[in-house]
JSON list of C-alpha atoms and ligand atoms in Angstrom, two decimals:
[
{"chain": "I", "resi": 53, "resn": "MET", "atom": "CA", "xyz": [135.94, 29.82, 165.79]},
{"chain": "I", "resi": 54, "resn": "THR", "atom": "CA", "xyz": [135.38, 33.54, 165.87]},
{"chain": "I", "resi": 55, "resn": "PRO", "atom": "CA", "xyz": [137.27, 35.61, 168.46]},
{"chain": "I", "resi": 56, "resn": "ALA", "atom": "CA", "xyz": [133.99, 36.07, 170.37]},
{"chain": "I", "resi": 57, "resn": "GLU", "atom": "CA", "xyz": [133.43, 32.29, 170.49]},
{"chain": "I", "resi": 58, "resn": "ASP", "atom": "CA", "xyz": [136.99, 31.82, 171.70]},
{"chain": "I", "resi": 59, "resn": "ILE", "atom": "CA", "xyz": [136.39, 34.28, 174.55]},
{"chain": "I", "resi": 60, "resn": "ALA", "atom": "CA", "xyz": [133.10, 32.62, 175.52]},
{"chain": "I", "resi": 61, "resn": "LEU", "atom": "CA", "xyz": [134.75, 29.19, 175.58]},
{"chain": "I", "resi": 62, "resn": "ASN", "atom": "CA", "xyz": [137.74, 30.42, 177.58]},
{"chain": "I", "resi": 63, "resn": "LEU", "atom": "CA", "xyz": [135.42, 32.10, 180.08]},
{"chain": "I", "resi": 64, "resn": "ALA", "atom": "CA", "xyz": [133.39, 28.92, 180.53]},
{"chain": "I", "resi": 65, "resn": "HIS", "atom": "CA", "xyz": [136.59, 26.98, 181.14]},
{"chain": "I", "resi": 66, "resn": "ILE", "atom": "CA", "xyz": [137.97, 29.48, 183.67]},
{"chain": "I", "resi": 67, "resn": "ARG", "atom": "CA", "xyz": [134.63, 29.58, 185.51]},
{"chain": "I", "resi": 68, "resn": "GLU", "atom": "CA", "xyz": [134.70, 25.79, 185.75]},
{"chain": "I", "resi": 69, "resn": "ARG", "atom": "CA", "xyz": [138.25, 25.82, 187.12]},
{"chain": "I", "resi": 70, "resn": "ILE", "atom": "CA", "xyz": [137.28, 28.50, 189.64]},
{"chain": "I", "resi": 71, "resn": "ALA", "atom": "CA", "xyz": [134.26, 26.44, 190.76]},
{"chain": "I", "resi": 72, "resn": "GLU", "atom": "CA", "xyz": [136.44, 23.32, 191.16]},
{"chain": "I", "resi": 73, "resn": "ALA", "atom": "CA", "xyz": [139.15, 25.15, 193.09]},
{"chain": "I", "resi": 74, "resn": "THR", "atom": "CA", "xyz": [136.50, 26.74, 195.33]},
{"chain": "I", "resi": 75, "resn": "ALA", "atom": "CA", "xyz": [134.96, 23.33, 196.08]},
{"chain": "I", "resi": 76, "resn": "ARG", "atom": "CA", "xyz": [138.39, 21.75, 196.73]},
{"chain": "I", "resi": 77, "resn": "ALA", "atom": "CA", "xyz": [139.07, 24.49, 199.29]},
{"chain": "I", "resi": 78, "resn": "ASN", "atom": "CA", "xyz": [135.73, 23.71, 201.01]},
{"chain": "I", "resi": 79, "resn": "ARG", "atom": "CA", "xyz": [134.60, 27.23, 200.31]},
{"chain": "I", "resi": 80, "resn": "PRO", "atom": "CA", "xyz": [131.00, 28.15, 199.38]},
{"chain": "I", "resi": 81, "resn": "ALA", "atom": "CA", "xyz": [130.14, 28.07, 195.67]},
{"chain": "I", "resi": 82, "resn": "GLY", "atom": "CA", "xyz": [130.19, 31.57, 194.24]},
{"chain": "I", "resi": 83, "resn": "SER", "atom": "CA", "xyz": [132.53, 32.98, 196.88]},
{"chain": "I", "resi": 84, "resn": "VAL", "atom": "CA", "xyz": [135.20, 33.86, 194.30]},
{"chain": "I", "resi": 85, "resn": "THR", "atom": "CA", "xyz": [134.62, 36.68, 191.81]},
{"chain": "I", "resi": 86, "resn": "LEU", "atom": "CA", "xyz": [136.31, 36.54, 188.42]},
{"chain": "I", "resi": 87, "resn": "VAL", "atom": "CA", "xyz": [137.77, 39.87, 187.32]},
{"chain": "I", "resi": 88, "resn": "ALA", "atom": "CA", "xyz": [138.35, 39.57, 183.57]},
{"chain": "I", "resi": 89, "resn": "VAL", "atom": "CA", "xyz": [141.45, 41.61, 182.75]},
{"chain": "I", "resi": 90, "resn": "SER", "atom": "CA", "xyz": [140.84, 43.15, 179.32]},
{"chain": "I", "resi": 91, "resn": "LYS", "atom": "CA", "xyz": [143.86, 45.49, 179.13]},
{"chain": "I", "resi": 92, "resn": "THR", "atom": "CA", "xyz": [145.26, 45.90, 175.58]},
{"chain": "I", "resi": 93, "resn": "HIS", "atom": "CA", "xyz": [142.22, 44.09, 174.13]},
{"chain": "I", "resi": 94, "resn": "PRO", "atom": "CA", "xyz": [139.61, 46.09, 172.18]},
{"chain": "I", "resi": 95, "resn": "ALA", "atom": "CA", "xyz": [136.09, 47.00, 173.26]},
{"chain": "I", "resi": 96, "resn": "GLU", "atom": "CA", "xyz": [134.79, 44.19, 171.00]},
{"chain": "I", "resi": 97, "resn": "ALA", "atom": "CA", "xyz": [136.56, 41.66, 173.21]},
{"chain": "I", "resi": 98, "resn": "VAL", "atom": "CA", "xyz": [134.90, 43.18, 176.29]},
{"chain": "I", "resi": 99, "resn": "ALA", "atom": "CA", "xyz": [131.53, 43.09, 174.51]},
{"chain": "I", "resi": 100, "resn": "ALA", "atom": "CA", "xyz": [132.04, 39.42, 173.69]},
{"chain": "I", "resi": 101, "resn": "ALA", "atom": "CA", "xyz": [132.76, 38.66, 177.35]},
{"chain": "I", "resi": 102, "resn": "LEU", "atom": "CA", "xyz": [129.70, 40.66, 178.44]},
{"chain": "I", "resi": 103, "resn": "ALA", "atom": "CA", "xyz": [127.56, 38.69, 176.01]},
{"chain": "I", "resi": 104, "resn": "ALA", "atom": "CA", "xyz": [128.96, 35.51, 177.59]},
{"chain": "I", "resi": 105, "resn": "GLY", "atom": "CA", "xyz": [127.79, 36.64, 181.03]},
{"chain": "I", "resi": 106, "resn": "GLN", "atom": "CA", "xyz": [130.92, 38.26, 182.41]},
{"chain": "I", "resi": 107, "resn": "THR", "atom": "CA", "xyz": [130.24, 41.54, 184.26]},
{"chain": "I", "resi": 108, "resn": "VAL", "atom": "CA", "xyz": [133.42, 42.36, 186.21]},
{"chain": "I", "resi": 109, "resn": "PHE", "atom": "CA", "xyz": [136.45, 43.69, 184.31]},
{"chain": "I", "resi": 110, "resn": "GLY", "atom": "CA", "xyz": [139.93, 44.88, 185.18]},
{"chain": "I", "resi": 111, "resn": "GLU", "atom": "CA", "xyz": [142.00, 47.49, 183.34]},
{"chain": "I", "resi": 112, "resn": "ASN", "atom": "CA", "xyz": [145.41, 48.75, 184.32]},
{"chain": "I", "resi": 113, "resn": "ARG", "atom": "CA", "xyz": [145.29, 52.13, 182.58]},
{"chain": "I", "resi": 114, "resn": "VAL", "atom": "CA", "xyz": [142.59, 54.71, 183.26]},
{"chain": "I", "resi": 115, "resn": "GLN", "atom": "CA", "xyz": [142.92, 56.29, 179.83]},
{"chain": "I", "resi": 116, "resn": "GLU", "atom": "CA", "xyz": [142.50, 52.99, 178.02]},
{"chain": "I", "resi": 117, "resn": "ALA", "atom": "CA", "xyz": [139.51, 52.10, 180.21]},
{"chain": "I", "resi": 118, "resn": "THR", "atom": "CA", "xyz": [137.91, 55.49, 179.51]},
{"chain": "I", "resi": 119, "resn": "GLY", "atom": "CA", "xyz": [138.11, 54.74, 175.80]},
{"chain": "I", "resi": 120, "resn": "LYS", "atom": "CA", "xyz": [136.41, 51.36, 176.12]},
{"chain": "I", "resi": 121, "resn": "PHE", "atom": "CA", "xyz": [133.91, 51.21, 178.97]},
{"chain": "I", "resi": 122, "resn": "PRO", "atom": "CA", "xyz": [131.58, 54.22, 179.08]},
{"chain": "I", "resi": 123, "resn": "SER", "atom": "CA", "xyz": [130.00, 53.35, 175.71]},
{"chain": "I", "resi": 124, "resn": "LEU", "atom": "CA", "xyz": [129.26, 49.79, 176.91]},
{"chain": "I", "resi": 125, "resn": "ARG", "atom": "CA", "xyz": [127.53, 50.82, 180.13]},
{"chain": "I", "resi": 126, "resn": "PRO", "atom": "CA", "xyz": [124.08, 51.76, 178.78]},
{"chain": "I", "resi": 127, "resn": "ALA", "atom": "CA", "xyz": [123.59, 48.27, 177.32]},
{"chain": "I", "resi": 128, "resn": "TRP", "atom": "CA", "xyz": [125.21, 46.51, 180.31]},
{"chain": "I", "resi": 129, "resn": "PRO", "atom": "CA", "xyz": [124.18, 48.24, 183.55]},
{"chain": "I", "resi": 130, "resn": "ALA", "atom": "CA", "xyz": [125.65, 45.41, 185.67]},
{"chain": "I", "resi": 131, "resn": "LEU", "atom": "CA", "xyz": [129.15, 46.13, 184.36]},
{"chain": "I", "resi": 132, "resn": "ARG", "atom": "CA", "xyz": [131.74, 46.71, 187.09]},
{"chain": "I", "resi": 133, "resn": "LEU", "atom": "CA", "xyz": [135.16, 48.13, 186.33]},
{"chain": "I", "resi": 134, "resn": "HIS", "atom": "CA", "xyz": [138.23, 47.56, 188.51]},
{"chain": "I", "resi": 135, "resn": "ILE", "atom": "CA", "xyz": [141.34, 49.68, 188.05]},
{"chain": "I", "resi": 136, "resn": "ILE", "atom": "CA", "xyz": [144.22, 47.29, 188.77]},
{"chain": "I", "resi": 137, "resn": "GLY", "atom": "CA", "xyz": [147.31, 49.14, 187.55]},
{"chain": "I", "resi": 138, "resn": "ALA", "atom": "CA", "xyz": [149.61, 51.87, 188.83]},
{"chain": "I", "resi": 139, "resn": "LEU", "atom": "CA", "xyz": [147.57, 55.04, 189.19]},
{"chain": "I", "resi": 140, "resn": "GLN", "atom": "CA", "xyz": [149.14, 58.48, 188.81]},
{"chain": "I", "resi": 141, "resn": "THR", "atom": "CA", "xyz": [147.75, 61.09, 191.17]},
{"chain": "I", "resi": 142, "resn": "ASN", "atom": "CA", "xyz": [146.74, 63.28, 188.22]},
{"chain": "I", "resi": 143, "resn": "LYS", "atom": "CA", "xyz": [144.51, 60.39, 187.01]},
{"chain": "I", "resi": 144, "resn": "ALA", "atom": "CA", "xyz": [142.81, 59.91, 190.38]},
{"chain": "I", "resi": 145, "resn": "ARG", "atom": "CA", "xyz": [139.76, 61.94, 189.42]},
{"chain": "I", "resi": 146, "resn": "ASP", "atom": "CA", "xyz": [139.23, 60.07, 186.14]},
{"chain": "I", "resi": 147, "resn": "ALA", "atom": "CA", "xyz": [139.62, 56.77, 187.99]},
{"chain": "I", "resi": 148, "resn": "VAL", "atom": "CA", "xyz": [137.02, 57.79, 190.60]},
{"chain": "I", "resi": 149, "resn": "ARG", "atom": "CA", "xyz": [134.68, 58.81, 187.80]},
{"chain": "I", "resi": 150, "resn": "ILE", "atom": "CA", "xyz": [134.79, 55.54, 185.85]},
{"chain": "I", "resi": 151, "resn": "ALA", "atom": "CA", "xyz": [135.65, 52.73, 188.29]},
{"chain": "I", "resi": 152, "resn": "GLU", "atom": "CA", "xyz": [133.61, 50.76, 190.84]},
{"chain": "I", "resi": 153, "resn": "VAL", "atom": "CA", "xyz": [136.80, 49.47, 192.47]},
{"chain": "I", "resi": 154, "resn": "ILE", "atom": "CA", "xyz": [140.35, 50.85, 192.63]},
{"chain": "I", "resi": 155, "resn": "GLU", "atom": "CA", "xyz": [142.67, 47.96, 193.46]},
{"chain": "I", "resi": 156, "resn": "SER", "atom": "CA", "xyz": [145.98, 49.81, 193.28]},
{"chain": "I", "resi": 157, "resn": "LEU", "atom": "CA", "xyz": [145.97, 52.12, 196.29]},
{"chain": "I", "resi": 158, "resn": "ASP", "atom": "CA", "xyz": [149.69, 51.94, 196.96]},
{"chain": "I", "resi": 159, "resn": "ARG", "atom": "CA", "xyz": [151.00, 55.17, 198.53]},
{"chain": "I", "resi": 160, "resn": "PRO", "atom": "CA", "xyz": [150.03, 58.06, 200.80]},
{"chain": "I", "resi": 161, "resn": "ARG", "atom": "CA", "xyz": [149.94, 60.70, 198.06]},
{"chain": "I", "resi": 162, "resn": "LEU", "atom": "CA", "xyz": [147.49, 58.61, 196.07]},
{"chain": "I", "resi": 163, "resn": "ALA", "atom": "CA", "xyz": [145.31, 58.15, 199.16]},
{"chain": "I", "resi": 164, "resn": "ALA", "atom": "CA", "xyz": [145.11, 61.93, 199.52]},
{"chain": "I", "resi": 165, "resn": "ALA", "atom": "CA", "xyz": [144.40, 62.41, 195.80]},
{"chain": "I", "resi": 166, "resn": "LEU", "atom": "CA", "xyz": [141.64, 59.78, 195.82]},
{"chain": "I", "resi": 167, "resn": "ALA", "atom": "CA", "xyz": [140.00, 61.32, 198.89]},
{"chain": "I", "resi": 168, "resn": "GLU", "atom": "CA", "xyz": [139.98, 64.72, 197.20]},
{"chain": "I", "resi": 169, "resn": "ALA", "atom": "CA", "xyz": [138.67, 63.25, 193.93]},
{"chain": "I", "resi": 170, "resn": "MET", "atom": "CA", "xyz": [135.87, 61.39, 195.75]},
{"chain": "I", "resi": 171, "resn": "ALA", "atom": "CA", "xyz": [134.79, 64.58, 197.50]},
{"chain": "I", "resi": 172, "resn": "LYS", "atom": "CA", "xyz": [134.70, 66.47, 194.19]},
{"chain": "I", "resi": 173, "resn": "GLU", "atom": "CA", "xyz": [132.96, 63.73, 192.22]},
{"chain": "I", "resi": 174, "resn": "GLY", "atom": "CA", "xyz": [130.51, 62.66, 194.92]},
{"chain": "I", "resi": 175, "resn": "ARG", "atom": "CA", "xyz": [131.36, 59.06, 194.08]},
{"chain": "I", "resi": 176, "resn": "ARG", "atom": "CA", "xyz": [133.12, 56.55, 196.34]},
{"chain": "I", "resi": 177, "resn": "PRO", "atom": "CA", "xyz": [134.55, 53.51, 194.56]},
{"chain": "I", "resi": 178, "resn": "ASP", "atom": "CA", "xyz": [135.78, 50.74, 196.85]},
{"chain": "I", "resi": 179, "resn": "CYS", "atom": "CA", "xyz": [139.53, 50.80, 197.39]},
{"chain": "I", "resi": 180, "resn": "LEU", "atom": "CA", "xyz": [141.95, 47.92, 197.85]},
{"chain": "I", "resi": 181, "resn": "ILE", "atom": "CA", "xyz": [145.43, 48.44, 199.24]},
{"chain": "I", "resi": 182, "resn": "GLN", "atom": "CA", "xyz": [148.09, 46.94, 196.98]},
{"chain": "I", "resi": 183, "resn": "VAL", "atom": "CA", "xyz": [150.77, 45.20, 199.03]},
{"chain": "I", "resi": 184, "resn": "ASN", "atom": "CA", "xyz": [154.24, 44.51, 197.63]},
{"chain": "I", "resi": 185, "resn": "VAL", "atom": "CA", "xyz": [154.27, 41.08, 199.28]},
{"chain": "I", "resi": 186, "resn": "GLY", "atom": "CA", "xyz": [157.65, 40.04, 197.84]},
{"chain": "I", "resi": 187, "resn": "GLU", "atom": "CA", "xyz": [159.20, 43.43, 198.71]},
{"chain": "I", "resi": 188, "resn": "GLU", "atom": "CA", "xyz": [160.42, 43.68, 195.11]},
{"chain": "I", "resi": 189, "resn": "PRO", "atom": "CA", "xyz": [162.02, 47.06, 194.31]},
{"chain": "I", "resi": 190, "resn": "GLN", "atom": "CA", "xyz": [160.53, 47.18, 190.79]},
{"chain": "I", "resi": 191, "resn": "LYS", "atom": "CA", "xyz": [156.97, 46.58, 192.00]},
{"chain": "I", "resi": 192, "resn": "ALA", "atom": "CA", "xyz": [154.40, 48.99, 193.34]},
{"chain": "I", "resi": 193, "resn": "GLY", "atom": "CA", "xyz": [152.70, 48.42, 196.65]},
{"chain": "I", "resi": 194, "resn": "ILE", "atom": "CA", "xyz": [152.98, 49.10, 200.34]},
{"chain": "I", "resi": 195, "resn": "PRO", "atom": "CA", "xyz": [155.66, 46.99, 202.07]},
{"chain": "I", "resi": 196, "resn": "PRO", "atom": "CA", "xyz": [154.00, 44.28, 204.20]},
{"chain": "I", "resi": 197, "resn": "GLY", "atom": "CA", "xyz": [155.42, 45.78, 207.39]},
{"chain": "I", "resi": 198, "resn": "GLU", "atom": "CA", "xyz": [153.73, 49.12, 206.70]},
{"chain": "I", "resi": 199, "resn": "CYS", "atom": "CA", "xyz": [150.34, 47.76, 205.73]},
{"chain": "I", "resi": 200, "resn": "ASP", "atom": "CA", "xyz": [148.67, 48.20, 209.15]},
{"chain": "I", "resi": 201, "resn": "ALA", "atom": "CA", "xyz": [149.79, 51.82, 209.48]},
{"chain": "I", "resi": 202, "resn": "PHE", "atom": "CA", "xyz": [148.85, 52.66, 205.89]},
{"chain": "I", "resi": 203, "resn": "LEU", "atom": "CA", "xyz": [145.39, 51.16, 206.31]},
{"chain": "I", "resi": 204, "resn": "ARG", "atom": "CA", "xyz": [144.88, 53.32, 209.40]},
{"chain": "I", "resi": 205, "resn": "THR", "atom": "CA", "xyz": [146.01, 56.44, 207.50]},
{"chain": "I", "resi": 206, "resn": "CYS", "atom": "CA", "xyz": [143.66, 55.67, 204.59]},
{"chain": "I", "resi": 207, "resn": "ARG", "atom": "CA", "xyz": [140.69, 55.24, 206.89]},
{"chain": "I", "resi": 208, "resn": "GLU", "atom": "CA", "xyz": [141.26, 57.76, 209.63]},
{"chain": "I", "resi": 209, "resn": "GLU", "atom": "CA", "xyz": [143.08, 60.56, 207.83]},
{"chain": "I", "resi": 210, "resn": "HIS", "atom": "CA", "xyz": [141.44, 60.27, 204.40]},
{"chain": "I", "resi": 211, "resn": "GLY", "atom": "CA", "xyz": [138.14, 58.50, 205.13]},
{"chain": "I", "resi": 212, "resn": "LEU", "atom": "CA", "xyz": [138.64, 56.17, 202.18]},
{"chain": "I", "resi": 213, "resn": "PRO", "atom": "CA", "xyz": [136.32, 53.18, 201.70]},
{"chain": "I", "resi": 214, "resn": "VAL", "atom": "CA", "xyz": [139.03, 50.51, 201.96]},
{"chain": "I", "resi": 215, "resn": "ARG", "atom": "CA", "xyz": [137.43, 47.11, 201.44]},
{"chain": "I", "resi": 216, "resn": "GLY", "atom": "CA", "xyz": [140.42, 44.81, 201.03]},
{"chain": "I", "resi": 217, "resn": "LEU", "atom": "CA", "xyz": [143.92, 44.00, 199.90]},
{"chain": "I", "resi": 218, "resn": "MET", "atom": "CA", "xyz": [145.51, 43.14, 196.56]},
{"chain": "I", "resi": 219, "resn": "CYS", "atom": "CA", "xyz": [148.89, 41.67, 195.61]},
{"chain": "I", "resi": 220, "resn": "ILE", "atom": "CA", "xyz": [151.02, 40.49, 192.71]},
{"chain": "I", "resi": 221, "resn": "PRO", "atom": "CA", "xyz": [153.52, 37.99, 194.17]},
{"chain": "I", "resi": 222, "resn": "PRO", "atom": "CA", "xyz": [157.00, 37.49, 192.70]},
{"chain": "I", "resi": 223, "resn": "ALA", "atom": "CA", "xyz": [156.98, 35.73, 189.32]},
{"chain": "I", "resi": 224, "resn": "GLU", "atom": "CA", "xyz": [159.51, 33.17, 190.57]},
{"chain": "I", "resi": 225, "resn": "GLY", "atom": "CA", "xyz": [158.88, 30.69, 193.36]},
{"chain": "I", "resi": 226, "resn": "ASP", "atom": "CA", "xyz": [155.80, 29.43, 195.16]},
{"chain": "I", "resi": 227, "resn": "PRO", "atom": "CA", "xyz": [153.27, 32.23, 195.60]},
{"chain": "I", "resi": 228, "resn": "ARG", "atom": "CA", "xyz": [151.35, 30.47, 198.37]},
{"chain": "I", "resi": 229, "resn": "ARG", "atom": "CA", "xyz": [153.11, 31.93, 201.37]},
{"chain": "I", "resi": 230, "resn": "HIS", "atom": "CA", "xyz": [152.46, 35.40, 199.94]},
{"chain": "I", "resi": 231, "resn": "PHE", "atom": "CA", "xyz": [148.81, 34.53, 199.30]},
{"chain": "I", "resi": 232, "resn": "ASP", "atom": "CA", "xyz": [148.50, 33.18, 202.85]},
{"chain": "I", "resi": 233, "resn": "TRP", "atom": "CA", "xyz": [150.05, 36.35, 204.24]},
{"chain": "I", "resi": 234, "resn": "LEU", "atom": "CA", "xyz": [147.67, 38.61, 202.32]},
{"chain": "I", "resi": 235, "resn": "ALA", "atom": "CA", "xyz": [144.57, 36.63, 203.32]},
{"chain": "I", "resi": 236, "resn": "GLY", "atom": "CA", "xyz": [145.73, 36.62, 206.94]},
{"chain": "I", "resi": 237, "resn": "CYS", "atom": "CA", "xyz": [146.32, 40.35, 206.96]},
{"chain": "I", "resi": 238, "resn": "ALA", "atom": "CA", "xyz": [142.88, 41.02, 205.48]},
{"chain": "I", "resi": 239, "resn": "ALA", "atom": "CA", "xyz": [141.24, 38.74, 208.07]},
{"chain": "I", "resi": 240, "resn": "LYS", "atom": "CA", "xyz": [143.10, 40.44, 210.91]},
{"chain": "I", "resi": 241, "resn": "HIS", "atom": "CA", "xyz": [141.61, 43.78, 209.85]},
{"chain": "I", "resi": 242, "resn": "GLY", "atom": "CA", "xyz": [138.15, 42.43, 209.01]},
{"chain": "I", "resi": 243, "resn": "LEU", "atom": "CA", "xyz": [138.59, 43.33, 205.34]},
{"chain": "I", "resi": 244, "resn": "PRO", "atom": "CA", "xyz": [136.23, 41.25, 203.15]},
{"chain": "I", "resi": 245, "resn": "VAL", "atom": "CA", "xyz": [138.08, 41.47, 199.82]},
{"chain": "I", "resi": 246, "resn": "VAL", "atom": "CA", "xyz": [141.29, 39.60, 198.95]},
{"chain": "I", "resi": 247, "resn": "SER", "atom": "CA", "xyz": [142.34, 40.13, 195.31]},
{"chain": "I", "resi": 248, "resn": "MET", "atom": "CA", "xyz": [145.08, 37.72, 194.26]},
{"chain": "I", "resi": 249, "resn": "GLY", "atom": "CA", "xyz": [145.81, 35.15, 191.58]},
{"chain": "I", "resi": 250, "resn": "MET", "atom": "CA", "xyz": [146.20, 35.61, 187.81]},
{"chain": "I", "resi": 251, "resn": "SER", "atom": "CA", "xyz": [146.09, 33.24, 184.79]},
{"chain": "I", "resi": 252, "resn": "GLY", "atom": "CA", "xyz": [149.02, 31.17, 186.05]},
{"chain": "I", "resi": 253, "resn": "ASP", "atom": "CA", "xyz": [148.19, 30.85, 189.73]},
{"chain": "I", "resi": 254, "resn": "PHE", "atom": "CA", "xyz": [144.53, 31.61, 190.44]},
{"chain": "I", "resi": 255, "resn": "GLU", "atom": "CA", "xyz": [143.76, 28.11, 191.72]},
{"chain": "I", "resi": 256, "resn": "ALA", "atom": "CA", "xyz": [146.51, 28.39, 194.35]},
{"chain": "I", "resi": 257, "resn": "ALA", "atom": "CA", "xyz": [145.16, 31.83, 195.29]},
{"chain": "I", "resi": 258, "resn": "ILE", "atom": "CA", "xyz": [141.65, 30.39, 195.76]},
{"chain": "I", "resi": 259, "resn": "ALA", "atom": "CA", "xyz": [143.08, 27.64, 198.00]},
{"chain": "I", "resi": 260, "resn": "CYS", "atom": "CA", "xyz": [144.64, 30.43, 200.10]},
{"chain": "I", "resi": 261, "resn": "GLY", "atom": "CA", "xyz": [141.44, 32.47, 200.37]},
{"chain": "I", "resi": 262, "resn": "ALA", "atom": "CA", "xyz": [141.22, 34.79, 197.35]},
{"chain": "I", "resi": 263, "resn": "THR", "atom": "CA", "xyz": [137.80, 36.41, 196.99]},
{"chain": "I", "resi": 264, "resn": "HIS", "atom": "CA", "xyz": [138.74, 37.97, 193.62]},
{"chain": "I", "resi": 265, "resn": "VAL", "atom": "CA", "xyz": [141.02, 36.51, 190.95]},
{"chain": "I", "resi": 266, "resn": "ARG", "atom": "CA", "xyz": [142.27, 38.69, 188.09]},
{"chain": "I", "resi": 267, "resn": "VAL", "atom": "CA", "xyz": [142.55, 36.65, 184.91]},
{"chain": "I", "resi": 268, "resn": "GLY", "atom": "CA", "xyz": [143.57, 38.15, 181.57]},
{"chain": "I", "resi": 269, "resn": "SER", "atom": "CA", "xyz": [145.46, 36.08, 179.02]},
{"chain": "I", "resi": 270, "resn": "ALA", "atom": "CA", "xyz": [143.62, 32.83, 179.81]},
{"chain": "I", "resi": 271, "resn": "ILE", "atom": "CA", "xyz": [140.39, 34.56, 178.70]},
{"chain": "I", "resi": 272, "resn": "PHE", "atom": "CA", "xyz": [141.37, 37.07, 176.04]},
{"chain": "I", "resi": 273, "resn": "GLY", "atom": "CA", "xyz": [144.54, 35.46, 174.70]},
{"chain": "I", "resi": 274, "resn": "VAL", "atom": "CA", "xyz": [148.12, 36.55, 174.91]},
{"chain": "I", "resi": 275, "resn": "ARG", "atom": "CA", "xyz": [148.58, 40.30, 174.81]},
{"chain": "I", "resi": 276, "resn": "GLY", "atom": "CA", "xyz": [150.25, 41.71, 171.70]},
{"chain": "P", "resi": 72, "resn": "PLP", "atom": "C1", "xyz": [147.64, 41.97, 183.57]},
{"chain": "P", "resi": 72, "resn": "PLP", "atom": "C2", "xyz": [147.29, 41.79, 184.99]},
{"chain": "P", "resi": 72, "resn": "PLP", "atom": "C3", "xyz": [146.61, 40.64, 185.42]},
{"chain": "P", "resi": 72, "resn": "PLP", "atom": "C4", "xyz": [146.23, 39.50, 184.51]},
{"chain": "P", "resi": 72, "resn": "PLP", "atom": "O1", "xyz": [147.36, 38.78, 184.16]},
{"chain": "P", "resi": 72, "resn": "PLP", "atom": "P1", "xyz": [147.25, 37.44, 183.26]},
{"chain": "P", "resi": 72, "resn": "PLP", "atom": "O2", "xyz": [148.52, 36.73, 183.56]},
{"chain": "P", "resi": 72, "resn": "PLP", "atom": "O3", "xyz": [147.12, 37.88, 181.86]},
{"chain": "P", "resi": 72, "resn": "PLP", "atom": "O4", "xyz": [146.08, 36.69, 183.74]},
{"chain": "P", "resi": 72, "resn": "PLP", "atom": "C5", "xyz": [146.27, 40.58, 186.76]},
{"chain": "P", "resi": 72, "resn": "PLP", "atom": "N1", "xyz": [146.58, 41.56, 187.63]},
{"chain": "P", "resi": 72, "resn": "PLP", "atom": "C6", "xyz": [147.22, 42.67, 187.24]},
{"chain": "P", "resi": 72, "resn": "PLP", "atom": "C7", "xyz": [147.53, 43.72, 188.25]},
{"chain": "P", "resi": 72, "resn": "PLP", "atom": "C8", "xyz": [147.61, 42.83, 185.92]},
{"chain": "P", "resi": 72, "resn": "PLP", "atom": "O5", "xyz": [148.27, 43.93, 185.55]}
]
């Protein structure tokens, strides 16, 4: 099999697993969006996924995304790019320029930088607040206890288009209580987007209410 055939097959398999998990959770078909995480993989891998019908992609570095995506857009106008990784404030403007969704809004200074960048660019990508659900010191994200206040700051002080929440639960242990917490917090605030679940745990995330799952290695292979 060629690498492109591999990607197409993996995508078909992941879509099937998403459809099954969605049905098992008694949720409507099509209510979960697959974000294909293409970080570290070349533009050819993204093109192969596009050819196989995938339109939504996730990248964790703005610079890498800038090198890959703009040249694909003319041929694939439906393409939607999500920035899912730690975003430096000095990259906020580039992120606003190239992304449809910024999933890693994780601190007040970044909220201010994104608001300024959106005003300058005249472009308003959706924002998701990243929550450090396991309160792990090495991970980015707003502590769960500060999520309500931070959401208020983002909306009222900065006028940001916050559409949902995102998390990466601890690698060890059952992620479901973290997934439940994130979905509950989003519901409490009327936020429609809940981004959670990766290659190893997206079915559990769907059972807990994920609207977006971010799957990388199960589609594109293990990162080098
Ligand atoms: C890399 C990454 C993913 C995808 O992880 P896989 O285990 O390869 O599916 C999802 N979310 C974020 C934030 C990532 O950085």
